[in-house]
PDB file of C-alpha atoms in Angstrom:
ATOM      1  CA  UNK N   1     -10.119   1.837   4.536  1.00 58.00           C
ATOM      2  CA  UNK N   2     -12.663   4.386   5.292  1.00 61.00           C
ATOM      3  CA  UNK N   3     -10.842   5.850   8.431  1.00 61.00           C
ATOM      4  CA  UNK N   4      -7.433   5.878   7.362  1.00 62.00           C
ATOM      5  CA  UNK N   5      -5.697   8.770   5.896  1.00 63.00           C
ATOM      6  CA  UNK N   6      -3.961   9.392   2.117  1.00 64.00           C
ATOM      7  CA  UNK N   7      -0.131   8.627   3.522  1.00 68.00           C
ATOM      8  CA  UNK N   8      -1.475   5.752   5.362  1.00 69.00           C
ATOM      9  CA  UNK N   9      -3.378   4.220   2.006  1.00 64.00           C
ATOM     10  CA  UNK N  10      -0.191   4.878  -0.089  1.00 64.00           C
ATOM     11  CA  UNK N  11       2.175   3.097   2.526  1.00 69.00           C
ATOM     12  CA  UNK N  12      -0.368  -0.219   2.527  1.00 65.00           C
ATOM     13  CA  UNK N  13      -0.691  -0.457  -1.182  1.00 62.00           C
ATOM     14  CA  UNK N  14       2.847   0.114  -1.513  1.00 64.00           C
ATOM     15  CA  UNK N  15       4.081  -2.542   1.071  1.00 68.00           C
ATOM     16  CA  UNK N  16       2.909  -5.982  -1.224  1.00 65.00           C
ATOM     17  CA  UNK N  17       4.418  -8.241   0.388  1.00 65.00           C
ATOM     18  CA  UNK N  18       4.216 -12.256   1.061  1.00 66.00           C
ATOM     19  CA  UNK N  19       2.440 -12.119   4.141  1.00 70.00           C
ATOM     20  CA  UNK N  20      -0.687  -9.801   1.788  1.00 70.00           C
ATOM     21  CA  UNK N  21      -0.372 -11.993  -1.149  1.00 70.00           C
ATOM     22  CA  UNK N  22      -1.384 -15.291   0.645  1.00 70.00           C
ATOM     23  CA  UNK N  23      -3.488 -13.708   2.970  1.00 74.00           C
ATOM     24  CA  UNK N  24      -5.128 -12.424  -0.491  1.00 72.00           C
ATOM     25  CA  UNK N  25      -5.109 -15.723  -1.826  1.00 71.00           C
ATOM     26  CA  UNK N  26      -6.681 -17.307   1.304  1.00 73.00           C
ATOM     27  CA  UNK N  27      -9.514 -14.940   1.057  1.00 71.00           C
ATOM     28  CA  UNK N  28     -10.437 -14.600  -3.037  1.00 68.00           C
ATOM     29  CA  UNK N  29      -8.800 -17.900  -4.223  1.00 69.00           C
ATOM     30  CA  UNK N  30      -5.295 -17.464  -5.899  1.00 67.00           C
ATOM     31  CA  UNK N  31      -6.578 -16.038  -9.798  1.00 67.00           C
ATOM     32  CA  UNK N  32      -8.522 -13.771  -7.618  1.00 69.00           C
ATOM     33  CA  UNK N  33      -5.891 -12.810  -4.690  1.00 72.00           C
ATOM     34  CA  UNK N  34      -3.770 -11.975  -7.320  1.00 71.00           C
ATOM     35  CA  UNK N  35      -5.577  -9.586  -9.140  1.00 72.00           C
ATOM     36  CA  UNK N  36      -6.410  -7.914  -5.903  1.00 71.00           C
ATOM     37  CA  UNK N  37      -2.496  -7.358  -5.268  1.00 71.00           C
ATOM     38  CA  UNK N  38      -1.860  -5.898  -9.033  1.00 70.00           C
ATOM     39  CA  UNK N  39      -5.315  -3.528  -8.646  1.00 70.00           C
ATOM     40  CA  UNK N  40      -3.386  -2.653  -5.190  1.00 69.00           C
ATOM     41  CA  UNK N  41      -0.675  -1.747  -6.792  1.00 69.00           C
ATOM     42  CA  UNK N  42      -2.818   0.685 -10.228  1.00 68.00           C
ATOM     43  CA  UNK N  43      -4.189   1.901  -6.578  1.00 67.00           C
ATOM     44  CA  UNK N  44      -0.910   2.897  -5.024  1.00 67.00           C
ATOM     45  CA  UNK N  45       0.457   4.330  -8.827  1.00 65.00           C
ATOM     46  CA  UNK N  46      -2.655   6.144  -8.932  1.00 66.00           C
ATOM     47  CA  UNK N  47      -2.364   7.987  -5.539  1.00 66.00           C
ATOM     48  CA  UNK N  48       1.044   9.282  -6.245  1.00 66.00           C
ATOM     49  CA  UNK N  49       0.461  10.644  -9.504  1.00 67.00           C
ATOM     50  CA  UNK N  50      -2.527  12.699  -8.179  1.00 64.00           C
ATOM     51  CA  UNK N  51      -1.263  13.183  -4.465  1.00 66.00           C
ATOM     52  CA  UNK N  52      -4.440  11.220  -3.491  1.00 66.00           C
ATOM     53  CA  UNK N  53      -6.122   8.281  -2.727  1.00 68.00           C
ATOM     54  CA  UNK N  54      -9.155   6.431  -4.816  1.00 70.00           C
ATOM     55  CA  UNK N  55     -12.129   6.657  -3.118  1.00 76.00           C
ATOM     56  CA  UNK N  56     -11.936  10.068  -0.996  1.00 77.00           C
ATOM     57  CA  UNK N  57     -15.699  11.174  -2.275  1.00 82.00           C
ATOM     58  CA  UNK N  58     -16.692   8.014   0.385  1.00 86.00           C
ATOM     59  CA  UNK N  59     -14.311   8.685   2.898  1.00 84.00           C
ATOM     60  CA  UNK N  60     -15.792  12.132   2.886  1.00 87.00           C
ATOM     61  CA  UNK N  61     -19.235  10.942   3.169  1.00 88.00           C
ATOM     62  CA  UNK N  62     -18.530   8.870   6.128  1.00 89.00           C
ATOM     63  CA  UNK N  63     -16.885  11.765   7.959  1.00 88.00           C
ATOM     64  CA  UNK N  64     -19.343  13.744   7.267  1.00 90.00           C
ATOM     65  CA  UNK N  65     -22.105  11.086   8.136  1.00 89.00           C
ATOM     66  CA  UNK N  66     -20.571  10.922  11.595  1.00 89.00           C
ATOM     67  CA  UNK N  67     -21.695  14.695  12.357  1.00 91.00           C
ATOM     68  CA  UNK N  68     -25.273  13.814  11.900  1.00 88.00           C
ATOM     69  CA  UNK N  69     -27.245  12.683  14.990  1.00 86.00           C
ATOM     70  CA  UNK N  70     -29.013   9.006  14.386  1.00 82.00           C
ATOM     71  CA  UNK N  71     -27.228   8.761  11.267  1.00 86.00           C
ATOM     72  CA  UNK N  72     -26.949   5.416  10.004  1.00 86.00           C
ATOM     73  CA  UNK N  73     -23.990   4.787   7.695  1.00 89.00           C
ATOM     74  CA  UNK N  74     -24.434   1.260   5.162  1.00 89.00           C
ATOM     75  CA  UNK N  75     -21.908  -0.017   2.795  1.00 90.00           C
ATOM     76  CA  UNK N  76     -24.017  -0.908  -0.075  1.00 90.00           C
ATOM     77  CA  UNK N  77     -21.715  -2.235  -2.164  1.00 91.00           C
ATOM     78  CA  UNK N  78     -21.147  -5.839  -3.519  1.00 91.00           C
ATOM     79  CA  UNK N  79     -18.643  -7.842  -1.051  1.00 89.00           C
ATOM     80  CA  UNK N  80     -15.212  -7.608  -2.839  1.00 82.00           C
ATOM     81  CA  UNK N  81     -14.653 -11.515  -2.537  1.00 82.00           C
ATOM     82  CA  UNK N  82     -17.778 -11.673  -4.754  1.00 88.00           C
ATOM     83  CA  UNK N  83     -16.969  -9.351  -7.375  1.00 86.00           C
ATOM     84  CA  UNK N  84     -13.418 -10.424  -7.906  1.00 82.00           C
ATOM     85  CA  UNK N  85     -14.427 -13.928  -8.416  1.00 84.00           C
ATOM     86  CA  UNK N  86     -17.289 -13.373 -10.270  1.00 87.00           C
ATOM     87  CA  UNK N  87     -15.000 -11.377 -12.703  1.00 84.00           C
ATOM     88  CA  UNK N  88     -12.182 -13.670 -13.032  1.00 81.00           C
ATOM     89  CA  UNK N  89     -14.568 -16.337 -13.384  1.00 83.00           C
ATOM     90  CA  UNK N  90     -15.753 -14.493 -16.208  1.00 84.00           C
ATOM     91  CA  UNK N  91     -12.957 -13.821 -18.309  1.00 80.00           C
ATOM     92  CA  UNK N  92     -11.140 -16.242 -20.507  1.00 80.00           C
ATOM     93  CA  UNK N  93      -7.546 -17.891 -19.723  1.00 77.00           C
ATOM     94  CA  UNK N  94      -6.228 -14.958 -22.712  1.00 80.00           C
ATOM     95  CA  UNK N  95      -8.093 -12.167 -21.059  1.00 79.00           C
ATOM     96  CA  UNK N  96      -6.706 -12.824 -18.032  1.00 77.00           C
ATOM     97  CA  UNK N  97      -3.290 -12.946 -19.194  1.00 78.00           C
ATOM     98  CA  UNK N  98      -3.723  -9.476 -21.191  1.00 77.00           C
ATOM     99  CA  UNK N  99      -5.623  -7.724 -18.253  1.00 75.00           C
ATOM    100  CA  UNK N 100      -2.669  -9.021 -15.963  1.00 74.00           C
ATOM    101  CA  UNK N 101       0.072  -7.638 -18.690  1.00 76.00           C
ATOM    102  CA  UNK N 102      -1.831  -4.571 -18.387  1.00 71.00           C
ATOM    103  CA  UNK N 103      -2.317  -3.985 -14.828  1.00 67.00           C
ATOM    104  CA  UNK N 104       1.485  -4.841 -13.975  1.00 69.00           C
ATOM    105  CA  UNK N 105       3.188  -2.587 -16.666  1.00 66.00           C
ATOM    106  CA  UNK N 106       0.406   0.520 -15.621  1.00 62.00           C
ATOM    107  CA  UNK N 107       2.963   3.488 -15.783  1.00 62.00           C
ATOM    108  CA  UNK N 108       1.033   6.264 -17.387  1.00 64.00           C
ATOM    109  CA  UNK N 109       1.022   9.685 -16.431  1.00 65.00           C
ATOM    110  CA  UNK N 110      -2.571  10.946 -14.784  1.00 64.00           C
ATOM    111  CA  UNK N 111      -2.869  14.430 -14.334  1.00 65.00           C
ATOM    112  CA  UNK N 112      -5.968  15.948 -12.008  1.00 65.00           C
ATOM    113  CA  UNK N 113      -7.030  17.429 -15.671  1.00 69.00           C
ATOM    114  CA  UNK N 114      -6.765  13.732 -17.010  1.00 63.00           C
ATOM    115  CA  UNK N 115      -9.693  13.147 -13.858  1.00 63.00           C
ATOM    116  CA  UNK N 116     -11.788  16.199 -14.352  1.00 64.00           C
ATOM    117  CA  UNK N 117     -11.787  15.155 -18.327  1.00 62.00           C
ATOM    118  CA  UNK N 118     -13.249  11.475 -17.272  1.00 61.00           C
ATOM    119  CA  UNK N 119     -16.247  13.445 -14.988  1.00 61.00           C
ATOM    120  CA  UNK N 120     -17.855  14.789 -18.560  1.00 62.00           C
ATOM    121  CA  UNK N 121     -20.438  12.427 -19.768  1.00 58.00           C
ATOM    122  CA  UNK N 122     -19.320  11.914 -23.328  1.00 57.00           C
ATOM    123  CA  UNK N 123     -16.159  10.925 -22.339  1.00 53.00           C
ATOM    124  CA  UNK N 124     -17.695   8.468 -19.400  1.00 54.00           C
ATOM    125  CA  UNK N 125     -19.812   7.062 -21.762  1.00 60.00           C
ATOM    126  CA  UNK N 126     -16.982   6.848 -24.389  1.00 60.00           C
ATOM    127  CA  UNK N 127     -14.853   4.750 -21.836  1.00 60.00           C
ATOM    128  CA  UNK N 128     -17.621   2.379 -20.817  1.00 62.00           C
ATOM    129  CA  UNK N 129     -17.865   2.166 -24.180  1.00 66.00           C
ATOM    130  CA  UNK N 130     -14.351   0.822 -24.993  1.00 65.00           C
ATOM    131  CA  UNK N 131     -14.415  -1.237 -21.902  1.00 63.00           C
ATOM    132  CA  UNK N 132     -17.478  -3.627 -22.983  1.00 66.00           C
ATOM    133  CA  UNK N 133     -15.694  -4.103 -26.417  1.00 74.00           C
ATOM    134  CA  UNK N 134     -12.509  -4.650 -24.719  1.00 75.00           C
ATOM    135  CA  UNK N 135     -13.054  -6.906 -22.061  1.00 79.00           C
ATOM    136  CA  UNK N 136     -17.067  -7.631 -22.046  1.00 85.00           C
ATOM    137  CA  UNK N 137     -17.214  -9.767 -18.983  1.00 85.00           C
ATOM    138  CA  UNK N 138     -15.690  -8.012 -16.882  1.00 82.00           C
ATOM    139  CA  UNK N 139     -17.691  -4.713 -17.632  1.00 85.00           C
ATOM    140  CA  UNK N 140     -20.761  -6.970 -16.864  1.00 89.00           C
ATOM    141  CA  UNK N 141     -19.540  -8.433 -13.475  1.00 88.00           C
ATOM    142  CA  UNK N 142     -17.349  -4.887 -12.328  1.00 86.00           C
ATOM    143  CA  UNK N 143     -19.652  -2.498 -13.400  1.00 88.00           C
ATOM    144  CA  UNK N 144     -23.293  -3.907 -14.937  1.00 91.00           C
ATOM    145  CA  UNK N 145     -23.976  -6.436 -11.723  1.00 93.00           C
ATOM    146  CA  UNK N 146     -22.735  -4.057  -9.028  1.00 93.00           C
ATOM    147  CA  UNK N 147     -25.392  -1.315 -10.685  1.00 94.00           C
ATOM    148  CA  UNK N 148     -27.729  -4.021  -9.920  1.00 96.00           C
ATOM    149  CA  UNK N 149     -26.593  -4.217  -6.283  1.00 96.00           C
ATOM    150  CA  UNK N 150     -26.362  -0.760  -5.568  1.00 95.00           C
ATOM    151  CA  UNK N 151     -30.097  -0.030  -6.718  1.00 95.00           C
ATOM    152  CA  UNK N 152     -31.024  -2.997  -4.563  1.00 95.00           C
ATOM    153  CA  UNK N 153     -29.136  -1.966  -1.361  1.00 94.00           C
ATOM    154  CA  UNK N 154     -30.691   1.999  -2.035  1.00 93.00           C
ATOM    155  CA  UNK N 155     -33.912   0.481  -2.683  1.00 92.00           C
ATOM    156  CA  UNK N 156     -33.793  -1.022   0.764  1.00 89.00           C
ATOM    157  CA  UNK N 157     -32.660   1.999   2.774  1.00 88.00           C
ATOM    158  CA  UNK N 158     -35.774   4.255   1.639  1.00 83.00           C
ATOM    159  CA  UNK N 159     -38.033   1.739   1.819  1.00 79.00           C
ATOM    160  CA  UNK N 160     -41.050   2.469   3.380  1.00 67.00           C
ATOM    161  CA  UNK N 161     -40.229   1.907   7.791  1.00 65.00           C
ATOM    162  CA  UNK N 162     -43.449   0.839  10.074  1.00 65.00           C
ATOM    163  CA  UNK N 163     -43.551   3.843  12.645  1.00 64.00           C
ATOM    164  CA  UNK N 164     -44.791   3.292  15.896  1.00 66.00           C
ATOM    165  CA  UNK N 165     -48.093   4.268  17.601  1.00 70.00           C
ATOM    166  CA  UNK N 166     -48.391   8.156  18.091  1.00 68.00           C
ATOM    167  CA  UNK N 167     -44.533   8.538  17.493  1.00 64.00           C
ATOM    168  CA  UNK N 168     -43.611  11.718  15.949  1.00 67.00           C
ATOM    169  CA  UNK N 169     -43.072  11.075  11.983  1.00 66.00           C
ATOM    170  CA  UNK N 170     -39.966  12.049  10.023  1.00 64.00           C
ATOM    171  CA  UNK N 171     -39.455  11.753   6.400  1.00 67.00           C
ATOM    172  CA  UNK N 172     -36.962   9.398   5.766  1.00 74.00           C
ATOM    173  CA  UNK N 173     -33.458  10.986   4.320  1.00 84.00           C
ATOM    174  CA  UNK N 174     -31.351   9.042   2.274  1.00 88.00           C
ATOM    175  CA  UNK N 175     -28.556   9.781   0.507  1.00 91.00           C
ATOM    176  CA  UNK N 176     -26.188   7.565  -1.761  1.00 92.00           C
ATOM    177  CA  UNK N 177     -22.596   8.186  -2.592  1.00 92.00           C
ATOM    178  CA  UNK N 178     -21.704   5.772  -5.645  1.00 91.00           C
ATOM    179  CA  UNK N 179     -19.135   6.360  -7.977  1.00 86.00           C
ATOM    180  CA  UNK N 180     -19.848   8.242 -11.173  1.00 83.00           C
ATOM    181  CA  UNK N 181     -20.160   5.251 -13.525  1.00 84.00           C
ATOM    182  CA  UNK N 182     -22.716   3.508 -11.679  1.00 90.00           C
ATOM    183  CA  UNK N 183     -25.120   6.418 -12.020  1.00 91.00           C
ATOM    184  CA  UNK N 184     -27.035   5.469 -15.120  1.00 90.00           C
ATOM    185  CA  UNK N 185     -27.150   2.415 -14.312  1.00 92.00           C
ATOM    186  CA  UNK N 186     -29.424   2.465 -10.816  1.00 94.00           C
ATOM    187  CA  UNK N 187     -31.439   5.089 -12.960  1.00 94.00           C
ATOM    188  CA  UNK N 188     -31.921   2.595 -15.586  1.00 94.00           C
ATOM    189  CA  UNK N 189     -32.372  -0.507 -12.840  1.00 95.00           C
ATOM    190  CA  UNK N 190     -34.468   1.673 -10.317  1.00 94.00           C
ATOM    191  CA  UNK N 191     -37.657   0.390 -11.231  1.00 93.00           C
ATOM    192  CA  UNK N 192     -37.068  -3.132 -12.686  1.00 93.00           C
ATOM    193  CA  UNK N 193     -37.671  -6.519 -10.629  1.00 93.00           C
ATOM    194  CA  UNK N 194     -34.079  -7.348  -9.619  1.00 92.00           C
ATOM    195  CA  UNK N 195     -32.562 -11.107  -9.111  1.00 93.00           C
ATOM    196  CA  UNK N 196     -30.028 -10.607  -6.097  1.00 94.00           C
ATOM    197  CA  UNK N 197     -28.808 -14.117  -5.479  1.00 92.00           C
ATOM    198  CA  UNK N 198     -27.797 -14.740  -9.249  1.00 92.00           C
ATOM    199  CA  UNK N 199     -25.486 -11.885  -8.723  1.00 92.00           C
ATOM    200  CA  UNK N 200     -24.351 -13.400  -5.729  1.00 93.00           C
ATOM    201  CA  UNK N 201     -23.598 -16.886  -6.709  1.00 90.00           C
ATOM    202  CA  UNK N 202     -19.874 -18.067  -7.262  1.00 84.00           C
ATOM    203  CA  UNK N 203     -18.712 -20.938  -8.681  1.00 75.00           C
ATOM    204  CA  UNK N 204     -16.429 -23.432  -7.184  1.00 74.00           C
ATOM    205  CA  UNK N 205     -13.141 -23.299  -7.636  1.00 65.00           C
ATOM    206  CA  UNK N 206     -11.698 -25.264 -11.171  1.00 64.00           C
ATOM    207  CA  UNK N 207      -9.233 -28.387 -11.398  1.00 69.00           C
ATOM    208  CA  UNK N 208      -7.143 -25.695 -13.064  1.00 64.00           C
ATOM    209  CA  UNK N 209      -7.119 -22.943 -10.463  1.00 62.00           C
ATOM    210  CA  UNK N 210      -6.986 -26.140  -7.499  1.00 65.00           C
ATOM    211  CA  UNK N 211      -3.603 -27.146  -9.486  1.00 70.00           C
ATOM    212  CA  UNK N 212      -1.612 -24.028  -9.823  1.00 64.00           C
ATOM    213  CA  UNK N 213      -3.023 -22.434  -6.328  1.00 64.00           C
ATOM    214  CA  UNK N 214      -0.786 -26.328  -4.572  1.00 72.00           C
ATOM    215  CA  UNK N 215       2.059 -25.521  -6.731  1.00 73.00           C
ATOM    216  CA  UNK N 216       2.465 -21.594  -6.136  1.00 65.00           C
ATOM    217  CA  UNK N 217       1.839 -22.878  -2.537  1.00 67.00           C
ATOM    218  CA  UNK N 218       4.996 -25.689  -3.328  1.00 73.00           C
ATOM    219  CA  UNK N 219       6.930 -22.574  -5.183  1.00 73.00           C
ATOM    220  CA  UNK N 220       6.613 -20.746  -1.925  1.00 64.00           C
ATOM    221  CA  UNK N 221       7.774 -23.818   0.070  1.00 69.00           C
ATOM    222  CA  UNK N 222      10.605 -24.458  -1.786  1.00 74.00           C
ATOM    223  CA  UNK N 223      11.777 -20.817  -2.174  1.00 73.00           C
ATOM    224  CA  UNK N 224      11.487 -20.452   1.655  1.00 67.00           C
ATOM    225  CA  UNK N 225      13.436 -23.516   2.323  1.00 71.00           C
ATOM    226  CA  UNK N 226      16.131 -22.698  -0.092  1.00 66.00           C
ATOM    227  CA  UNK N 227      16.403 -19.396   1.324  1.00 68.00           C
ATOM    228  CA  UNK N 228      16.937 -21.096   4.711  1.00 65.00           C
ATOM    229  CA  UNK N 229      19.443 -23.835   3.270  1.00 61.00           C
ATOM    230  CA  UNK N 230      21.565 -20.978   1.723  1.00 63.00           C
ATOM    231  CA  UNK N 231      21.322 -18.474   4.716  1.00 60.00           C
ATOM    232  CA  UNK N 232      22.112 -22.080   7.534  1.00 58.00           C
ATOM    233  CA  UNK N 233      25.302 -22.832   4.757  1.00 56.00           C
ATOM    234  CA  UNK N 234      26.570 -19.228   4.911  1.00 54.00           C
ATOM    235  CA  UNK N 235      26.396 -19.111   8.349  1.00 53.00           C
ATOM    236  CA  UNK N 236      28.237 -22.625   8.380  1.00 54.00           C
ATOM    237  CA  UNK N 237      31.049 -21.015   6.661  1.00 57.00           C
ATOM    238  CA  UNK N 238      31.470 -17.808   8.795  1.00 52.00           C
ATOM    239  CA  UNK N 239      31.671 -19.960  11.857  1.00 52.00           C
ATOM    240  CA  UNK N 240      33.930 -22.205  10.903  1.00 52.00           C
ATOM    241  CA  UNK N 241      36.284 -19.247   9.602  1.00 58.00           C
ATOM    242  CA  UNK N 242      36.547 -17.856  13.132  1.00 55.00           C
ATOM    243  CA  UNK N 243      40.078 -18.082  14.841  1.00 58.00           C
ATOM    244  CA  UNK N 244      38.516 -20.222  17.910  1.00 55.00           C
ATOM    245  CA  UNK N 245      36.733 -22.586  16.302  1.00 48.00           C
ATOM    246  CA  UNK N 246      39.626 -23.384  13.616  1.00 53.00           C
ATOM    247  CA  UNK N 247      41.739 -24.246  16.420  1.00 59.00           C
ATOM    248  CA  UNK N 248      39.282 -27.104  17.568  1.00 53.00           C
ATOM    249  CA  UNK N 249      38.645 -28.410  14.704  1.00 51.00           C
ATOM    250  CA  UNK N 250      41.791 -30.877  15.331  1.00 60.00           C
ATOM    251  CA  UNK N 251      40.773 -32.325  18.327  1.00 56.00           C
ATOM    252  CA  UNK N 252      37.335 -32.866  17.314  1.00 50.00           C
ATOM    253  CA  UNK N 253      37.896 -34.791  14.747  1.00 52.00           C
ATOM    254  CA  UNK N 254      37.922 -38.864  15.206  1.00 53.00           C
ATOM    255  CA  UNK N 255      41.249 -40.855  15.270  1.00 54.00           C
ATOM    256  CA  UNK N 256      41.906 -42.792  13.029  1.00 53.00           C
ATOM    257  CA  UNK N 257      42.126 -46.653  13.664  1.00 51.00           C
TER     258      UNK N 257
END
């Protein structure tokens, strides 16, 4: 994701098809793999309403890292898999159902003003705001537990590093690119005791999601081999309609006793 280009972003999160969503499944479980493919697709509706990708502040960053000698470059984030289960875990069988409504019928306009508005504080704040009253959980799992990873993983790179005997010393430089909403958060974690494997923990998969992961796996099965039995039938007819074959047909067939 990091090395490819805006056109190239746009054309992956515009191809969905049925190859990504079970290979999305496989990998996040199917409430999970699912919610990957709509967020894929806000992605792809974002990027051509602004004429860019999500996310170019850390593509920058890891161009830019590149030009610096004995740079080391870290993704500190949260594993995706994680947070997507974590979060779907988290939200009721309704909440799913209205955050899935939502993401799939996501056609509003965004303007680069619409952007440069959501960069002021108040209106940051404001939007956090309405996202913990609207959906709760998934503010706590998206935003609230990844603050809590990021101040870990930062934590880490400028801790303090052993140098050897009579080696020349050099302050440690680090520098984190997060987004904007995560900010006050790391402030506000930077000096607590943090618990990373409760963060990290997911839960097994339920009876529920077990059920209706086999039958969108039968639904897929079936559809496939109906598509097959109408495209082998169609082809039956076309054959038989040719000139040749028609005059076979007679003495192929079995006499009669």
């Amino acid at each position: 994701m990091l090395k490819m280009d805006e056109k190239t972003l746009l054309k992956e999160a515009k191809d969905i098809n049925l190859e990504k969503v079970q290979q999305a499944i496989k990998q996040n479980g199917m409430m999970s793999g699912l919610m990957q493919i709509l967020l894929l697709k806000v992605s792809a509706h974002i990027t051509e309403q602004l004429g860019m990708a999500p996310g170019g502040e850390f593509r920058e960053a890891f161009k830019e890292a590149g030009k610096v000698p004995f740079c080391k470059f870290h993704l500190g984030d949260r594993p995706i898999p994680v947070t997507f289960k974590r979060a779907i875990a988290a939200l009721s069988l309704w909440q799913k159902a209205r955050l899935a409504w939502g993401l799939c019928f996501l056609s509003d306009p965004i303007s680069k003003e619409d952007v440069e508005k959501c960069k002021q504080k108040d209106l940051l704040e404001q939007t956090m705001s309405e996202m913990i009253g609207e959906f709760p959980a998934l503010h706590r799992t998206i935003v609230a537990e990844r603050d809590i990873y990021l101040t870990h993983t930062l934590r880490q790179a400028a801790r303090c590093v052993e140098a050897p005997p009579h080696a020349e010393k050099v302050p440690a430089v680090v520098v984190g690119v997060v987004g904007m909403g995560h900010v006050s958060g790391i402030e506000r974690n930077w000096e607590k005791e943090l618990n990373i494997s409760e963060i990290m923990s997911v839960a097994p998969p339920s009876r529920l999601g077990i059920v209706m992961r086999t039958m969108l796996k039968v639904a897929m099965w079936g559809l496939l081999g109906y598509a097959c039995y109408r495209a082998s039938k169609g082809m039956g007819r076309v054959i038989l309609s040719l000139p040749t074959v028609r005059s076979l047909l007679p003495d192929i067939r079995t006499p009669s006793c």
